[in-house]
């Protein structure tokens, strides 16, 4: 069984690193592209010939006809949103339905999950979720009150599957106006589900067979390590395992089915929602990163918090995921800055500097970033296709970044389009990406 060719792509920061572009670039070399966690909180942007596609639940291999698309059991799905996404792709000439398999074990995001998410976000303990019902859907799964896609194939018992979770939400919220009664909810769900019923199946079995036959598999993470429910900045995280462990639980494949791990990070740092972010720049520099980098959420349109590249969090993510190489994205956004920075550690109130990523929310308080400042560059990196074409200051910046993270760069993106990027000599992606 050939695992060597199977590759995982994982975010190393707080999401929005540009995973969509990398998956889209690599997809032609893979037979299967797999999502294994998260839901329509994700927004993966792929730009093809200047045209932008935002994918939320469909794997980013959607734009390549030869790719079979698998939604694993660790994913949570909103079928109404999925229908819209497929329609949008089809109207632009991408037939996806025939290539899509939805795991019978994936959980459904239901209206009462969304109502609960939004109700909580209206209270004092808000964490800035996307409001898509992701947290409550995973909670119901863990509480054994979730509803799986496979349950849709048993309409006679569907109301009984949904009722316990639905009743708990009503108990907590009263009877919110925007929540239909259970009978209507079930009816509407069955209606929305009808076109998807033929796509529901044994994704674990399909992937196992593909692995056995040596057909290459690309695993596409959503969100990122610092948003991982266990290894992120808890409680300001999403509700799934976005780091490597989630790949195995979310597909049912064992670790030996995986070859390499490519970690994706932006050349600077962004975050949406509340929670610690020591690198955040609340000044004109942060504003410039946001405007030049178009740092507004793909899913919610919210402005992203921006700051210099954070070495310790990215190193933590590399360790957590066993990253073999980095894809550094959006280097061109730093073009024209007089000076650029890399966070190399955190200084506490007593003056001590540490590279450790705190495990508790309280331990982040009062940490100040230790920033290594480097000369910026005026010649553009935008569109560069060879490292040798980068200004020397940009190359020096990347070298420091690699040292701080202790991981080599395997791909460098210099613009949103497929053609804009460099493949360093010695990269393990040689042979998978055009040089
Ligand atoms: P939830 O996933 O909607 O529950 O949101 C929890 C946290 O994760 C919030 O801070 C969101 O902004 C963040 N989040 C969820 N999905 C993404 C994503 O795809 N990119 C960036 N942040 C995300």
Short mmCIF file of C-alpha atoms and ligand atoms in Angstrom, two decimals:
data_model
loop_
_atom_site.label_atom_id
_atom_site.label_comp_id
_atom_site.label_asym_id
_atom_site.label_seq_id
_atom_site.Cartn_x
_atom_site.Cartn_y
_atom_site.Cartn_z
CA UNK A 1 0.00 0.00 0.00
CA UNK A 2 1.59 3.26 -1.12
CA UNK A 3 1.28 5.95 1.50
CA UNK A 4 4.32 7.95 0.42
CA UNK A 5 2.35 9.95 -2.11
CA UNK A 6 -0.44 10.89 0.28
CA UNK A 7 -0.16 14.45 1.49
CA UNK A 8 -1.84 16.51 4.21
CA UNK A 9 -2.19 20.27 3.95
CA UNK A 10 -2.69 21.98 7.28
CA UNK A 11 -2.96 25.57 8.46
CA UNK A 12 -0.30 26.66 10.94
CA UNK A 13 -1.78 29.93 12.22
CA UNK A 14 -5.38 31.02 12.91
CA UNK A 15 -6.79 30.09 9.52
CA UNK A 16 -7.05 31.97 6.23
CA UNK A 17 -3.44 31.13 5.34
CA UNK A 18 -4.26 30.38 1.70
CA UNK A 19 -4.77 26.62 1.89
CA UNK A 20 -7.27 26.81 -0.97
CA UNK A 21 -4.65 28.01 -3.43
CA UNK A 22 -2.17 25.30 -2.44
CA UNK A 23 -4.75 22.50 -2.59
CA UNK A 24 -5.90 23.75 -5.98
CA UNK A 25 -2.29 23.80 -7.24
CA UNK A 26 -1.52 20.30 -6.06
CA UNK A 27 -4.90 18.70 -6.82
CA UNK A 28 -4.09 17.70 -10.44
CA UNK A 29 -1.48 15.27 -9.03
CA UNK A 30 -4.00 13.54 -6.78
CA UNK A 31 -6.92 11.25 -7.49
CA UNK A 32 -8.76 12.07 -4.26
CA UNK A 33 -9.09 15.36 -2.38
CA UNK A 34 -10.52 14.99 1.11
CA UNK A 35 -11.96 17.34 3.73
CA UNK A 36 -11.88 15.77 7.19
CA UNK A 37 -13.12 18.38 9.71
CA UNK A 38 -14.85 21.74 10.06
CA UNK A 39 -17.84 22.93 8.09
CA UNK A 40 -19.01 26.07 6.36
CA UNK A 41 -17.06 28.18 8.86
CA UNK A 42 -14.22 27.61 6.37
CA UNK A 43 -13.78 29.76 3.31
CA UNK A 44 -11.15 28.57 0.88
CA UNK A 45 -10.46 31.02 -1.91
CA UNK A 46 -9.11 29.78 -5.20
CA UNK A 47 -8.25 32.25 -7.97
CA UNK A 48 -8.13 30.92 -11.52
CA UNK A 49 -7.26 33.29 -14.35
CA UNK A 50 -8.26 36.26 -12.24
CA UNK A 51 -11.62 34.72 -11.32
CA UNK A 52 -12.17 34.06 -7.62
CA UNK A 53 -14.01 31.03 -6.22
CA UNK A 54 -14.93 30.78 -2.53
CA UNK A 55 -15.37 27.18 -1.38
CA UNK A 56 -16.86 26.45 2.03
CA UNK A 57 -17.69 22.78 2.23
CA UNK A 58 -16.62 21.31 -1.10
CA UNK A 59 -12.94 20.24 -1.19
CA UNK A 60 -10.74 22.69 -3.11
CA UNK A 61 -9.97 20.02 -5.72
CA UNK A 62 -13.41 20.89 -7.14
CA UNK A 63 -11.90 22.88 -9.98
CA UNK A 64 -10.04 19.85 -11.41
CA UNK A 65 -12.19 17.38 -13.28
CA UNK A 66 -9.95 14.41 -12.56
CA UNK A 67 -10.31 14.72 -8.77
CA UNK A 68 -12.75 12.70 -6.76
CA UNK A 69 -13.96 14.77 -3.82
CA UNK A 70 -14.53 13.19 -0.44
CA UNK A 71 -16.16 14.80 2.59
CA UNK A 72 -15.03 12.72 5.56
CA UNK A 73 -16.91 11.75 8.70
CA UNK A 74 -15.25 14.45 10.82
CA UNK A 75 -16.90 17.21 8.79
CA UNK A 76 -20.13 18.99 9.76
CA UNK A 77 -22.38 19.89 6.83
CA UNK A 78 -25.08 22.43 6.16
CA UNK A 79 -26.98 20.98 3.20
CA UNK A 80 -28.69 24.21 2.16
CA UNK A 81 -25.34 25.94 1.95
CA UNK A 82 -23.86 22.96 0.12
CA UNK A 83 -26.65 23.12 -2.46
CA UNK A 84 -25.89 26.79 -3.13
CA UNK A 85 -22.19 26.08 -3.38
CA UNK A 86 -22.73 23.32 -5.93
CA UNK A 87 -25.12 25.46 -7.94
CA UNK A 88 -22.60 28.29 -8.05
CA UNK A 89 -19.84 25.94 -9.23
CA UNK A 90 -22.11 24.32 -11.81
CA UNK A 91 -23.21 27.67 -13.19
CA UNK A 92 -19.53 28.42 -13.84
CA UNK A 93 -19.00 25.15 -15.65
CA UNK A 94 -17.66 22.90 -12.88
CA UNK A 95 -19.63 19.68 -12.59
CA UNK A 96 -19.00 18.49 -9.07
CA UNK A 97 -21.92 16.29 -8.07
CA UNK A 98 -20.77 13.21 -9.99
CA UNK A 99 -17.39 13.37 -8.26
CA UNK A 100 -18.56 14.00 -4.72
CA UNK A 101 -18.89 11.44 -1.91
CA UNK A 102 -20.30 12.50 1.46
CA UNK A 103 -19.50 10.31 4.45
CA UNK A 104 -22.49 8.72 6.10
CA UNK A 105 -20.76 9.57 9.39
CA UNK A 106 -20.55 13.34 8.78
CA UNK A 107 -22.87 15.34 11.01
CA UNK A 108 -25.61 17.69 9.90
CA UNK A 109 -25.68 21.31 10.97
CA UNK A 110 -29.31 21.99 11.85
CA UNK A 111 -31.25 25.22 12.45
CA UNK A 112 -31.25 24.79 16.23
CA UNK A 113 -27.43 24.54 16.21
CA UNK A 114 -27.26 27.87 14.41
CA UNK A 115 -29.82 29.41 16.79
CA UNK A 116 -27.77 28.28 19.79
CA UNK A 117 -24.49 29.55 18.33
CA UNK A 118 -26.01 32.98 17.64
CA UNK A 119 -27.71 33.15 21.03
CA UNK A 120 -24.40 32.47 22.78
CA UNK A 121 -22.60 35.01 20.64
CA UNK A 122 -25.11 37.62 21.76
CA UNK A 123 -24.06 37.08 25.38
CA UNK A 124 -21.10 38.04 27.51
CA UNK A 125 -18.99 34.99 26.71
CA UNK A 126 -18.83 35.56 22.98
CA UNK A 127 -15.73 34.30 21.23
CA UNK A 128 -16.47 35.71 17.80
CA UNK A 129 -17.62 32.53 16.05
CA UNK A 130 -18.72 32.55 12.44
CA UNK A 131 -22.31 32.03 13.65
CA UNK A 132 -22.74 28.99 11.43
CA UNK A 133 -23.71 26.54 14.21
CA UNK A 134 -20.37 24.74 14.14
CA UNK A 135 -19.78 24.57 17.92
CA UNK A 136 -23.29 23.33 18.83
CA UNK A 137 -23.18 20.74 16.03
CA UNK A 138 -19.94 19.25 17.39
CA UNK A 139 -21.30 19.51 20.94
CA UNK A 140 -24.35 17.48 19.96
CA UNK A 141 -22.08 14.95 18.29
CA UNK A 142 -20.08 14.53 21.51
CA UNK A 143 -23.28 14.47 23.58
CA UNK A 144 -24.61 11.68 21.31
CA UNK A 145 -27.50 13.81 20.16
CA UNK A 146 -26.08 14.56 16.73
CA UNK A 147 -27.65 13.65 13.41
CA UNK A 148 -25.50 12.00 10.77
CA UNK A 149 -25.90 12.11 7.04
CA UNK A 150 -26.61 8.38 7.18
CA UNK A 151 -29.70 9.12 9.30
CA UNK A 152 -31.22 10.83 6.27
CA UNK A 153 -31.51 7.41 4.68
CA UNK A 154 -33.95 6.46 7.47
CA UNK A 155 -36.60 9.17 7.26
CA UNK A 156 -39.02 7.26 9.49
CA UNK A 157 -36.74 7.68 12.53
CA UNK A 158 -35.28 11.08 11.67
CA UNK A 159 -37.55 13.11 13.97
CA UNK A 160 -36.59 10.83 16.89
CA UNK A 161 -32.89 11.38 16.16
CA UNK A 162 -33.30 15.15 16.06
CA UNK A 163 -35.72 15.59 18.98
CA UNK A 164 -33.36 15.27 22.01
CA UNK A 165 -30.99 18.02 20.83
CA UNK A 166 -33.83 20.15 19.53
CA UNK A 167 -35.69 19.96 22.85
CA UNK A 168 -32.58 20.92 24.80
CA UNK A 169 -32.12 24.01 22.67
CA UNK A 170 -35.77 24.98 23.15
CA UNK A 171 -35.38 24.46 26.88
CA UNK A 172 -32.47 26.90 26.89
CA UNK A 173 -33.72 29.47 24.40
CA UNK A 174 -37.49 29.35 24.85
CA UNK A 175 -39.08 29.23 21.42
CA UNK A 176 -37.06 31.51 19.17
CA UNK A 177 -39.11 32.98 16.32
CA UNK A 178 -36.64 31.96 13.65
CA UNK A 179 -36.70 28.29 14.65
CA UNK A 180 -39.43 26.21 12.97
CA UNK A 181 -41.32 23.55 14.91
CA UNK A 182 -39.72 20.10 14.81
CA UNK A 183 -42.13 18.65 12.24
CA UNK A 184 -41.43 21.46 9.78
CA UNK A 185 -37.70 21.28 10.44
CA UNK A 186 -37.72 17.57 9.58
CA UNK A 187 -39.79 18.17 6.44
CA UNK A 188 -37.51 20.94 5.24
CA UNK A 189 -34.45 18.87 6.00
CA UNK A 190 -35.73 15.91 4.00
CA UNK A 191 -36.52 18.21 1.12
CA UNK A 192 -33.05 19.78 1.20
CA UNK A 193 -31.48 16.33 1.50
CA UNK A 194 -33.20 14.70 -1.47
CA UNK A 195 -30.61 15.66 -4.12
CA UNK A 196 -27.79 14.54 -1.83
CA UNK A 197 -29.07 11.08 -0.91
CA UNK A 198 -27.25 9.33 -3.79
CA UNK A 199 -23.99 10.98 -2.72
CA UNK A 200 -24.01 9.62 0.85
CA UNK A 201 -21.84 6.58 1.39
CA UNK A 202 -18.88 4.82 3.00
CA UNK A 203 -16.12 7.40 2.67
CA UNK A 204 -13.81 5.50 5.01
CA UNK A 205 -14.13 2.38 2.82
CA UNK A 206 -13.54 4.38 -0.38
CA UNK A 207 -10.40 5.96 1.06
CA UNK A 208 -9.10 2.67 2.39
CA UNK A 209 -9.51 1.09 -1.06
CA UNK A 210 -7.82 4.08 -2.69
CA UNK A 211 -4.89 3.76 -0.29
CA UNK A 212 -4.66 0.01 -0.98
CA UNK A 213 -4.61 0.62 -4.72
CA UNK A 214 -1.94 3.31 -4.33
CA UNK A 215 -4.13 6.12 -5.69
CA UNK A 216 -2.74 9.36 -4.30
CA UNK A 217 -4.82 11.18 -1.70
CA UNK A 218 -4.65 14.84 -0.75
CA UNK A 219 -6.06 15.75 2.67
CA UNK A 220 -7.24 19.33 3.02
CA UNK A 221 -7.39 20.79 6.52
CA UNK A 222 -9.81 23.59 7.35
CA UNK A 223 -9.14 26.33 9.94
CA UNK A 224 -5.73 25.84 11.54
CA UNK A 225 -3.68 24.58 14.46
CA UNK A 226 -4.14 27.64 16.67
CA UNK A 227 -7.90 27.16 16.30
CA UNK A 228 -7.68 23.43 17.15
CA UNK A 229 -9.94 22.52 20.07
CA UNK A 230 -7.03 20.82 21.89
CA UNK A 231 -3.86 22.49 20.62
CA UNK A 232 -5.11 26.00 19.86
CA UNK A 233 -5.72 29.08 21.99
CA UNK A 234 -8.57 27.50 23.94
CA UNK A 235 -11.33 28.63 24.52
CA UNK A 236 -10.94 30.95 21.52
CA UNK A 237 -10.90 28.09 19.05
CA UNK A 238 -13.23 26.21 16.76
CA UNK A 239 -14.79 22.94 17.88
CA UNK A 240 -12.86 20.42 15.78
CA UNK A 241 -9.31 19.06 15.63
CA UNK A 242 -7.83 21.07 12.78
CA UNK A 243 -4.38 19.65 13.38
CA UNK A 244 -3.07 16.28 12.24
CA UNK A 245 -4.99 14.10 14.72
CA UNK A 246 -8.27 15.27 13.16
CA UNK A 247 -7.21 13.80 9.84
CA UNK A 248 -7.21 10.28 11.23
CA UNK A 249 -10.42 10.53 13.25
CA UNK A 250 -12.09 12.50 10.46
CA UNK A 251 -11.36 9.92 7.74
CA UNK A 252 -10.91 6.63 9.60
CA UNK A 253 -7.52 6.08 7.97
CA UNK A 254 -4.54 5.13 10.16
CA UNK A 255 -1.38 7.30 10.45
CA UNK A 256 0.56 4.95 8.21
CA UNK A 257 -1.73 5.93 5.32
CA UNK A 258 -0.09 9.37 5.30
CA UNK A 259 3.16 10.30 3.58
CA UNK A 260 4.01 13.95 4.13
CA UNK A 261 2.64 17.05 5.81
CA UNK A 262 2.75 20.48 4.21
CA UNK A 263 2.10 23.33 6.65
CA UNK A 264 0.64 26.56 5.33
CA UNK A 265 1.43 29.95 6.87
CA UNK A 266 1.14 33.51 5.68
CA UNK A 267 4.29 35.65 5.63
CA UNK A 268 2.57 37.64 8.40
CA UNK A 269 -0.16 36.73 10.89
CA UNK A 270 -3.93 37.24 10.89
CA UNK A 271 -6.78 36.19 13.11
CA UNK A 272 -10.55 36.70 13.09
CA UNK A 273 -12.59 36.61 16.26
CA UNK A 274 -11.53 37.13 19.85
CA UNK A 275 -8.57 35.59 21.70
CA UNK A 276 -4.84 36.05 22.22
CA UNK A 277 -2.71 37.36 19.38
CA UNK A 278 0.53 38.85 20.74
CA UNK A 279 1.75 39.86 17.27
CA UNK A 280 -1.31 42.05 16.57
CA UNK A 281 -0.48 45.53 15.25
CA UNK A 282 -3.15 48.06 16.19
CA UNK A 283 -1.52 50.81 14.18
CA UNK A 284 -1.02 52.00 10.60
CA UNK A 285 1.22 49.00 9.85
CA UNK A 286 -1.57 46.56 10.85
CA UNK A 287 -4.01 48.60 8.80
CA UNK A 288 -1.71 48.46 5.79
CA UNK A 289 -1.35 44.68 6.05
CA UNK A 290 -5.15 44.41 6.16
CA UNK A 291 -5.73 46.64 3.15
CA UNK A 292 -2.92 45.34 0.93
CA UNK A 293 -3.63 41.72 1.90
CA UNK A 294 -7.43 42.13 1.56
CA UNK A 295 -7.73 40.69 5.03
CA UNK A 296 -11.49 40.45 5.33
CA UNK A 297 -13.18 37.11 6.11
CA UNK A 298 -14.25 34.95 3.14
CA UNK A 299 -17.13 33.58 5.18
CA UNK A 300 -18.27 36.55 7.27
CA UNK A 301 -16.58 39.57 5.69
CA UNK A 302 -15.19 40.58 9.10
CA UNK A 303 -11.92 42.58 9.11
CA UNK A 304 -9.06 40.32 10.22
CA UNK A 305 -6.64 41.32 12.96
CA UNK A 306 -3.15 41.63 11.44
CA UNK A 307 0.42 41.50 12.73
CA UNK A 308 3.97 40.40 11.96
CA UNK A 309 4.81 36.74 11.43
CA UNK A 310 4.62 34.94 14.77
CA UNK A 311 7.50 32.44 15.04
CA UNK A 312 6.56 30.64 18.28
CA UNK A 313 2.97 29.84 17.30
CA UNK A 314 4.08 28.60 13.88
CA UNK A 315 6.86 26.48 15.41
CA UNK A 316 4.28 25.03 17.84
CA UNK A 317 2.04 24.17 14.88
CA UNK A 318 4.95 22.54 13.02
CA UNK A 319 5.70 20.34 16.03
CA UNK A 320 2.05 19.45 16.59
CA UNK A 321 1.61 18.35 12.99
CA UNK A 322 5.06 16.94 12.19
CA UNK A 323 5.33 19.40 9.31
CA UNK A 324 7.85 18.38 6.60
CA UNK A 325 7.87 21.71 4.81
CA UNK A 326 6.27 25.15 4.85
CA UNK A 327 4.23 26.88 2.18
CA UNK A 328 4.70 30.59 2.86
CA UNK A 329 1.88 32.61 1.36
CA UNK A 330 1.37 36.25 0.40
CA UNK A 331 4.98 37.36 0.61
CA UNK A 332 4.11 40.10 -1.89
CA UNK A 333 1.88 41.80 0.70
CA UNK A 334 5.07 42.83 2.50
CA UNK A 335 6.44 44.58 -0.61
CA UNK A 336 7.30 48.21 0.00
CA UNK A 337 7.43 48.14 3.81
CA UNK A 338 10.49 50.06 5.04
CA UNK A 339 10.95 47.46 7.76
CA UNK A 340 9.47 44.04 8.42
CA UNK A 341 9.26 42.09 11.67
CA UNK A 342 9.25 38.52 12.94
CA UNK A 343 8.06 37.67 16.45
CA UNK A 344 10.74 35.46 17.98
CA UNK A 345 9.41 35.09 21.53
CA UNK A 346 7.10 36.53 24.18
CA UNK A 347 8.26 38.78 27.03
CA UNK A 348 6.36 38.48 30.29
CA UNK A 349 5.79 41.11 33.01
CA UNK A 350 9.04 40.13 34.79
CA UNK A 351 11.14 40.60 31.67
CA UNK A 352 11.67 36.91 30.91
CA UNK A 353 11.42 35.86 27.26
CA UNK A 354 9.93 32.53 26.27
CA UNK A 355 9.13 30.74 23.01
CA UNK A 356 6.58 28.50 24.68
CA UNK A 357 2.98 28.79 23.52
CA UNK A 358 0.88 29.03 26.69
CA UNK A 359 -1.71 26.34 27.29
CA UNK A 360 -4.16 28.53 29.26
CA UNK A 361 -5.94 31.68 28.14
CA UNK A 362 -4.89 33.49 31.35
CA UNK A 363 -1.21 32.80 30.68
CA UNK A 364 -1.31 34.84 27.47
CA UNK A 365 -2.23 37.96 29.38
CA UNK A 366 0.52 40.54 29.60
CA UNK A 367 2.78 38.76 27.09
CA UNK A 368 4.51 41.22 24.77
CA UNK A 369 6.00 40.15 21.45
CA UNK A 370 9.77 40.13 21.11
CA UNK A 371 10.23 41.35 17.54
CA UNK A 372 13.26 40.90 15.31
CA UNK A 373 13.23 43.80 12.85
CA UNK A 374 14.68 43.41 9.38
CA UNK A 375 15.09 45.75 6.42
CA UNK A 376 12.16 45.76 4.02
CA UNK A 377 12.43 45.71 0.22
CA UNK A 378 11.27 48.12 -2.45
CA UNK A 379 11.57 45.93 -5.56
CA UNK A 380 8.36 43.89 -5.91
CA UNK A 381 8.21 40.18 -5.16
CA UNK A 382 4.73 40.03 -6.74
CA UNK A 383 4.58 37.29 -9.33
CA UNK A 384 8.19 36.09 -8.75
CA UNK A 385 8.66 32.51 -9.96
CA UNK A 386 12.23 31.90 -8.77
CA UNK A 387 13.78 32.58 -5.37
CA UNK A 388 16.79 34.05 -7.17
CA UNK A 389 14.50 36.79 -8.53
CA UNK A 390 13.53 38.02 -5.05
CA UNK A 391 15.18 41.13 -3.62
CA UNK A 392 18.04 40.11 -1.25
CA UNK A 393 16.15 41.59 1.74
CA UNK A 394 13.17 39.33 1.03
CA UNK A 395 15.45 36.30 0.85
CA UNK A 396 17.07 37.31 4.15
CA UNK A 397 13.60 37.65 5.71
CA UNK A 398 12.64 34.15 4.59
CA UNK A 399 15.88 32.72 5.92
CA UNK A 400 15.22 34.15 9.39
CA UNK A 401 11.65 32.84 9.22
CA UNK A 402 12.89 29.32 8.44
CA UNK A 403 15.39 29.50 11.32
CA UNK A 404 12.78 30.67 13.81
CA UNK A 405 10.30 27.96 12.80
CA UNK A 406 13.03 25.32 12.31
CA UNK A 407 11.31 24.06 9.16
CA UNK A 408 12.32 24.51 5.51
CA UNK A 409 10.20 26.38 2.99
CA UNK A 410 8.82 24.01 0.36
CA UNK A 411 6.74 26.54 -1.58
CA UNK A 412 6.50 30.33 -1.68
CA UNK A 413 3.45 32.17 -2.95
CA UNK A 414 3.96 35.60 -4.48
CA UNK A 415 0.42 36.41 -5.61
CA UNK A 416 -3.10 35.00 -5.71
CA UNK A 417 -2.98 33.36 -9.15
CA UNK A 418 -1.85 29.79 -9.74
CA UNK A 419 1.25 30.91 -11.65
CA UNK A 420 2.50 33.30 -8.96
CA UNK A 421 4.92 31.34 -6.77
CA UNK A 422 8.35 29.71 -6.39
CA UNK A 423 9.50 26.20 -5.69
CA UNK A 424 12.82 26.24 -3.79
CA UNK A 425 15.50 23.75 -4.88
CA UNK A 426 15.33 20.67 -2.65
CA UNK A 427 11.63 21.14 -1.86
CA UNK A 428 9.79 17.87 -1.29
CA UNK A 429 7.12 19.24 -3.63
CA UNK A 430 9.51 18.95 -6.60
CA UNK A 431 7.74 16.73 -9.07
CA UNK A 432 4.31 17.63 -7.67
CA UNK A 433 4.37 21.30 -8.65
CA UNK A 434 5.72 22.79 -11.86
CA UNK A 435 9.22 24.23 -11.28
P1 LIG B 1 -16.60 28.74 14.80
O1 LIG B 1 -15.71 27.78 14.07
O2 LIG B 1 -17.62 29.40 13.92
O3 LIG B 1 -17.20 28.14 16.04
O4 LIG B 1 -15.68 29.94 15.33
C1 LIG B 1 -14.70 29.78 16.33
C2 LIG B 1 -13.46 30.62 16.05
O5 LIG B 1 -12.80 30.12 14.90
C3 LIG B 1 -13.77 32.09 15.73
O6 LIG B 1 -12.71 32.88 16.22
C4 LIG B 1 -13.77 32.13 14.22
O7 LIG B 1 -13.48 33.42 13.71
C5 LIG B 1 -12.66 31.13 13.92
N1 LIG B 1 -12.78 30.49 12.60
C6 LIG B 1 -13.60 29.48 12.27
N2 LIG B 1 -13.40 29.12 10.98
C7 LIG B 1 -12.42 29.90 10.51
C8 LIG B 1 -11.75 29.98 9.26
O8 LIG B 1 -12.00 29.23 8.30
N3 LIG B 1 -10.78 30.94 9.16
C9 LIG B 1 -10.45 31.74 10.21
N4 LIG B 1 -11.04 31.69 11.39
C10 LIG B 1 -12.02 30.78 11.55
#
